[in-house]
PDB file of C-alpha atoms and ligand atoms in Angstrom:
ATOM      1  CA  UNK A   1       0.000   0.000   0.000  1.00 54.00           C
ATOM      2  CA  UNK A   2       2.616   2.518  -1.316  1.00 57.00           C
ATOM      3  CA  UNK A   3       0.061   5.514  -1.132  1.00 91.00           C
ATOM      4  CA  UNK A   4      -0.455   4.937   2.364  1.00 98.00           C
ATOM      5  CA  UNK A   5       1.206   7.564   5.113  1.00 98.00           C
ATOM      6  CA  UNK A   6       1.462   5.139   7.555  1.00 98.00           C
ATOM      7  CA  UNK A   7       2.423   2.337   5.456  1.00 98.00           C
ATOM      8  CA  UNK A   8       4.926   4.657   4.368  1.00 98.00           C
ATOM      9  CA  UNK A   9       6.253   5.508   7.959  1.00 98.00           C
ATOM     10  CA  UNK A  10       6.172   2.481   9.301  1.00 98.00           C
ATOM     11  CA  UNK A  11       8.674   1.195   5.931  1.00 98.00           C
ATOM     12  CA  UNK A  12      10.798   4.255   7.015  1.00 97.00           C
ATOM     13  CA  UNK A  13       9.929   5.861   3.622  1.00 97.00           C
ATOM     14  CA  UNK A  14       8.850   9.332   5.634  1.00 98.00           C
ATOM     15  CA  UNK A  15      10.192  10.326   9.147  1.00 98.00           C
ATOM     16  CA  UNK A  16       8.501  10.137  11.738  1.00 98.00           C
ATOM     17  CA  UNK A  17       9.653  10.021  15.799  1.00 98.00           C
ATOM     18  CA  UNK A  18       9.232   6.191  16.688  1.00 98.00           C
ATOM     19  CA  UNK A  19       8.741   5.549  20.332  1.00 98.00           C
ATOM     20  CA  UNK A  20       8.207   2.165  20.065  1.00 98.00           C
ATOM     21  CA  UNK A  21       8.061  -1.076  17.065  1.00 98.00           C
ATOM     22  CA  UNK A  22       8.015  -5.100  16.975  1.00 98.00           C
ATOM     23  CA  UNK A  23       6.696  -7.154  14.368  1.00 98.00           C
ATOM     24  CA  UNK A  24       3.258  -6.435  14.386  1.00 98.00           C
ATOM     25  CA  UNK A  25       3.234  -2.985  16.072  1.00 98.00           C
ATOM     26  CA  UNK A  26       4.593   0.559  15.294  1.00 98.00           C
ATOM     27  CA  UNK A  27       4.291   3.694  17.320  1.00 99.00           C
ATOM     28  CA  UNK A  28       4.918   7.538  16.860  1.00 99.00           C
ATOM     29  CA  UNK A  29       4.417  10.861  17.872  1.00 98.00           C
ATOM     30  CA  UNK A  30       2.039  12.919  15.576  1.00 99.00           C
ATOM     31  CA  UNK A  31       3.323  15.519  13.765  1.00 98.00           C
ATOM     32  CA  UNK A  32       0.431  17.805  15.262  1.00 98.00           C
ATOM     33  CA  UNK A  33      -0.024  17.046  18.560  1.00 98.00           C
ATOM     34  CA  UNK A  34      -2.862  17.704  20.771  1.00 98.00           C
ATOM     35  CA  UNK A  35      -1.516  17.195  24.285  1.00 98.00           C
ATOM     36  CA  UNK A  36       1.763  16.621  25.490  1.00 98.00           C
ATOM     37  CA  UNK A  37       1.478  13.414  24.941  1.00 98.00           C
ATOM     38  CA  UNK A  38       0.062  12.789  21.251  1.00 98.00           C
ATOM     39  CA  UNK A  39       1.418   9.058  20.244  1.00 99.00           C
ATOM     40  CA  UNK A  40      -0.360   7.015  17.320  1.00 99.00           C
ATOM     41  CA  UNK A  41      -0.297   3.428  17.793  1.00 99.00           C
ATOM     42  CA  UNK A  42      -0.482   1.425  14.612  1.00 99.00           C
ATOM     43  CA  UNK A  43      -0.700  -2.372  13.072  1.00 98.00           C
ATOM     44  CA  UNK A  44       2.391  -2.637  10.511  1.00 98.00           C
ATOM     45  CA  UNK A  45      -0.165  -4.882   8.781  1.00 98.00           C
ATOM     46  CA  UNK A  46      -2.534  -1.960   6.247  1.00 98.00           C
ATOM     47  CA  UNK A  47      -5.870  -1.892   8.005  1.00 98.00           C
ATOM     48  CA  UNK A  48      -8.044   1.111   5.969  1.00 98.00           C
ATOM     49  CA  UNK A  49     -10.877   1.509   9.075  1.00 98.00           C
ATOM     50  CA  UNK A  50     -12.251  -0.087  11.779  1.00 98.00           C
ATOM     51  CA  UNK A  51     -15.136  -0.915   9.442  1.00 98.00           C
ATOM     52  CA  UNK A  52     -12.496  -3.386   7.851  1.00 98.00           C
ATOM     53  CA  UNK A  53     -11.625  -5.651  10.450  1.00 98.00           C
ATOM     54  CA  UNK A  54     -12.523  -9.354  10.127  1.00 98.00           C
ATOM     55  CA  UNK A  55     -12.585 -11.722  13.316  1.00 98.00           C
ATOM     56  CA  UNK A  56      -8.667 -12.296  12.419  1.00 98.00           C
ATOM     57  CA  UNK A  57      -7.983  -8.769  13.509  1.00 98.00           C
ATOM     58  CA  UNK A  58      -9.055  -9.731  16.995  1.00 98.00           C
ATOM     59  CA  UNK A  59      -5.495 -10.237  18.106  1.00 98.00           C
ATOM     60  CA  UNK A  60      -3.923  -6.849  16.392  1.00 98.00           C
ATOM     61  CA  UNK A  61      -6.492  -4.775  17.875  1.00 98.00           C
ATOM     62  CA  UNK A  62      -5.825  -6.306  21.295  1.00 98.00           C
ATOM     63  CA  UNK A  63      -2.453  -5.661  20.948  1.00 98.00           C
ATOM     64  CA  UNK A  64      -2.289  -2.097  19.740  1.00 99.00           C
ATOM     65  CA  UNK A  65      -4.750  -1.171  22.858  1.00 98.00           C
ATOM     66  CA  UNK A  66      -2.411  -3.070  25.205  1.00 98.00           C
ATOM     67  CA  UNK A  67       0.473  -1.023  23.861  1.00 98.00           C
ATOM     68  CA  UNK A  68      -0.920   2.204  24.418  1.00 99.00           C
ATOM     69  CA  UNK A  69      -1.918   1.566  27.783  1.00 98.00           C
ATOM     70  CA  UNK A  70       2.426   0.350  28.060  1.00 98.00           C
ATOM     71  CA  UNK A  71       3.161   3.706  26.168  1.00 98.00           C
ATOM     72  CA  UNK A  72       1.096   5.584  28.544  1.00 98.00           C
ATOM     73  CA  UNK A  73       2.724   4.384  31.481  1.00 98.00           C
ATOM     74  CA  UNK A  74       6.342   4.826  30.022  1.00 98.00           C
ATOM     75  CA  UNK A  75       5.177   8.326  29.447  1.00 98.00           C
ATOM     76  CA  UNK A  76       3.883   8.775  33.097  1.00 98.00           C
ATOM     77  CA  UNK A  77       0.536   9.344  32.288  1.00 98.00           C
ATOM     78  CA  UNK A  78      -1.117   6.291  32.955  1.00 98.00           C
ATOM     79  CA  UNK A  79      -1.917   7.242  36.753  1.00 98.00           C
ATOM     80  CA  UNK A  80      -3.139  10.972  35.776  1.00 98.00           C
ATOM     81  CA  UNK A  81      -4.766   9.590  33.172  1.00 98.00           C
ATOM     82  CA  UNK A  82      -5.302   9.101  29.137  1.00 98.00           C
ATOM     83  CA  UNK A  83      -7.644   9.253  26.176  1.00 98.00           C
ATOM     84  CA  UNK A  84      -7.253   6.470  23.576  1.00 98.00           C
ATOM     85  CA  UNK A  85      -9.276   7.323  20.142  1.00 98.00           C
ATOM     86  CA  UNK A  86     -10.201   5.225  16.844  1.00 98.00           C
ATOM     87  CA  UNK A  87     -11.501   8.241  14.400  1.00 98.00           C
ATOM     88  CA  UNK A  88     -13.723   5.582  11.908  1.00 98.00           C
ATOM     89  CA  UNK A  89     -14.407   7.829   8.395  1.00 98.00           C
ATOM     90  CA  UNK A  90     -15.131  11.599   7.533  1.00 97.00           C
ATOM     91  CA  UNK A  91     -17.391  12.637  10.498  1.00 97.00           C
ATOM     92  CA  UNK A  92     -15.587  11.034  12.946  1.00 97.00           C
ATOM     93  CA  UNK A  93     -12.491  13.400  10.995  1.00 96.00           C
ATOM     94  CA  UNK A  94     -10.384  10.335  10.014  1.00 98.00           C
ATOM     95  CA  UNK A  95      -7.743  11.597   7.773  1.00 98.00           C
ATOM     96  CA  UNK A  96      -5.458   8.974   7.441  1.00 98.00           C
ATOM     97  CA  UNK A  97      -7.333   5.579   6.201  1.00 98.00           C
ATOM     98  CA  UNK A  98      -4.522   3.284   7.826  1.00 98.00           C
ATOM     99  CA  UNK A  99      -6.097   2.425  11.593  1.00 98.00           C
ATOM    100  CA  UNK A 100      -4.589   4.453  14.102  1.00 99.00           C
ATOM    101  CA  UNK A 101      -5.497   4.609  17.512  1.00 99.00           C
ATOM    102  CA  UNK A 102      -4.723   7.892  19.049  1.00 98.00           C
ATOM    103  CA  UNK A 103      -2.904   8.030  23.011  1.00 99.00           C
ATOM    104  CA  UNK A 104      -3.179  11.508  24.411  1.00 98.00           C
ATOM    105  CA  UNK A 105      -2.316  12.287  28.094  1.00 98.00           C
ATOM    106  CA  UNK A 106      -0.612  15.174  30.049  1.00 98.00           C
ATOM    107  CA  UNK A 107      -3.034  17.624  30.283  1.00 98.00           C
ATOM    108  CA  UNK A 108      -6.711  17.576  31.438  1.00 97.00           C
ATOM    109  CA  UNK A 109      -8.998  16.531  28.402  1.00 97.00           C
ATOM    110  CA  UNK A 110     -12.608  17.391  28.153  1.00 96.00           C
ATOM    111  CA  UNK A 111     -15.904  15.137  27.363  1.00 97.00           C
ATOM    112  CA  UNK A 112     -18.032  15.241  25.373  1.00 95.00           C
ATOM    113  CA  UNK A 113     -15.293  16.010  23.005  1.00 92.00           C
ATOM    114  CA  UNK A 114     -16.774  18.198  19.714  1.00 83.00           C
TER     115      UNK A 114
HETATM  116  P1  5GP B 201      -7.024  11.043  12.072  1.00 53.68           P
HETATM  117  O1  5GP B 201      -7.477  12.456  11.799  1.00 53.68           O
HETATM  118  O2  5GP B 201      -7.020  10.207  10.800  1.00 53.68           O
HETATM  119  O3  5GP B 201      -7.723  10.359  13.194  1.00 53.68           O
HETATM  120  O4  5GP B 201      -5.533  11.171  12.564  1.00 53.68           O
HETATM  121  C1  5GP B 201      -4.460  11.344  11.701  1.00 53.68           C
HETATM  122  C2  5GP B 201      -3.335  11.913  12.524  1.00 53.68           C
HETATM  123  O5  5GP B 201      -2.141  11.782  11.775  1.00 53.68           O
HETATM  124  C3  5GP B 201      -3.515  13.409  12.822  1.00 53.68           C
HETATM  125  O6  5GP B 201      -3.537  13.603  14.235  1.00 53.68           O
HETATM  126  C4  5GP B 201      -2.299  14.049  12.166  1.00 53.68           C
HETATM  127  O7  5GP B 201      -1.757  15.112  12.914  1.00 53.68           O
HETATM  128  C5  5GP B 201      -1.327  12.898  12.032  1.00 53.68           C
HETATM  129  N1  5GP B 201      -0.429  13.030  10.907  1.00 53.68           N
HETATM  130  C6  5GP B 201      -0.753  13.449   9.645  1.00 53.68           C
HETATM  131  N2  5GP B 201       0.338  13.421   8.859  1.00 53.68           N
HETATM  132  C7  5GP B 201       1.372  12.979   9.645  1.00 53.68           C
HETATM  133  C8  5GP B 201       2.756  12.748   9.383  1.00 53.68           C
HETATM  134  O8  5GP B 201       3.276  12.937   8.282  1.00 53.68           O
HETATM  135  N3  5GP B 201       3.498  12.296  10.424  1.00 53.68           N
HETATM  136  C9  5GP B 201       2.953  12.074  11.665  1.00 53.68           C
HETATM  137  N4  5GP B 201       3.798  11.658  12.616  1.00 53.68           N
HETATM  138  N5  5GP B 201       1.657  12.276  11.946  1.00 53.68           N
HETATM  139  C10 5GP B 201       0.872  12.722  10.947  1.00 53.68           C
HETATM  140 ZN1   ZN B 202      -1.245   1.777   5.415  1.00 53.68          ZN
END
């Protein structure tokens, strides 16, 4: 998926800060953060939306959730306290059609959020 941002971060193609990767996993700050903490936790594998995911994505999603709850805490936020977001298509303001699951922490975030 050559087209594909993330695909293209993740092969190292475009920069991007990596704070953390294993085989099925990549993370890395966004380039526009929103709080102090602004990390976006990724499958390597090209997921477009969470509107795509068959039963066999079980395991991915599990582990991208469990690794932003680990990034959270290696960021020292896990205690005050975190947001984790899937934004699923154009009113939800997905931009990048690659799944994505947004970690923001270090500052107090409202709800409902807009
Ligand atoms: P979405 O709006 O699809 O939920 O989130 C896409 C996120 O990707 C946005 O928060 C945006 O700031 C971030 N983003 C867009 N382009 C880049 C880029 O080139 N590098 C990084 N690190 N983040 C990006
Ligand atoms: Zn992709």
């Amino acid at each position: 998926m050559p087209q594909c941002l993330f695909c293209s971060i993740i092969s190292r193609e475009v920069n991007a800060t990596i704070v953390y990767e294993d085989d099925r996993v990549v993370a890395f700050n966004d380039i526009n953060p929103q709080a102090p903490t602004h990390v976006l936790v990724v499958p390597r594998r090209h997921i477009a939306t969470l509107n795509d995911l068959t039963e066999e994505d079980d395991q991915i999603v599990g582990e991208v959730v469990r690794r932003a709850a680990l990034i959270a805490k290696s960021k020292s936020v896990s205690a005050s306290g975190f947001r984790t977001v899937f934004n699923t298509n154009r009113e939800a303001g997905q931009t990048v059609f690659h799944i994505h699951l947004h970690l923001l922490g270090g500052r107090t975030l409202h709800w409902p959020p807009g």
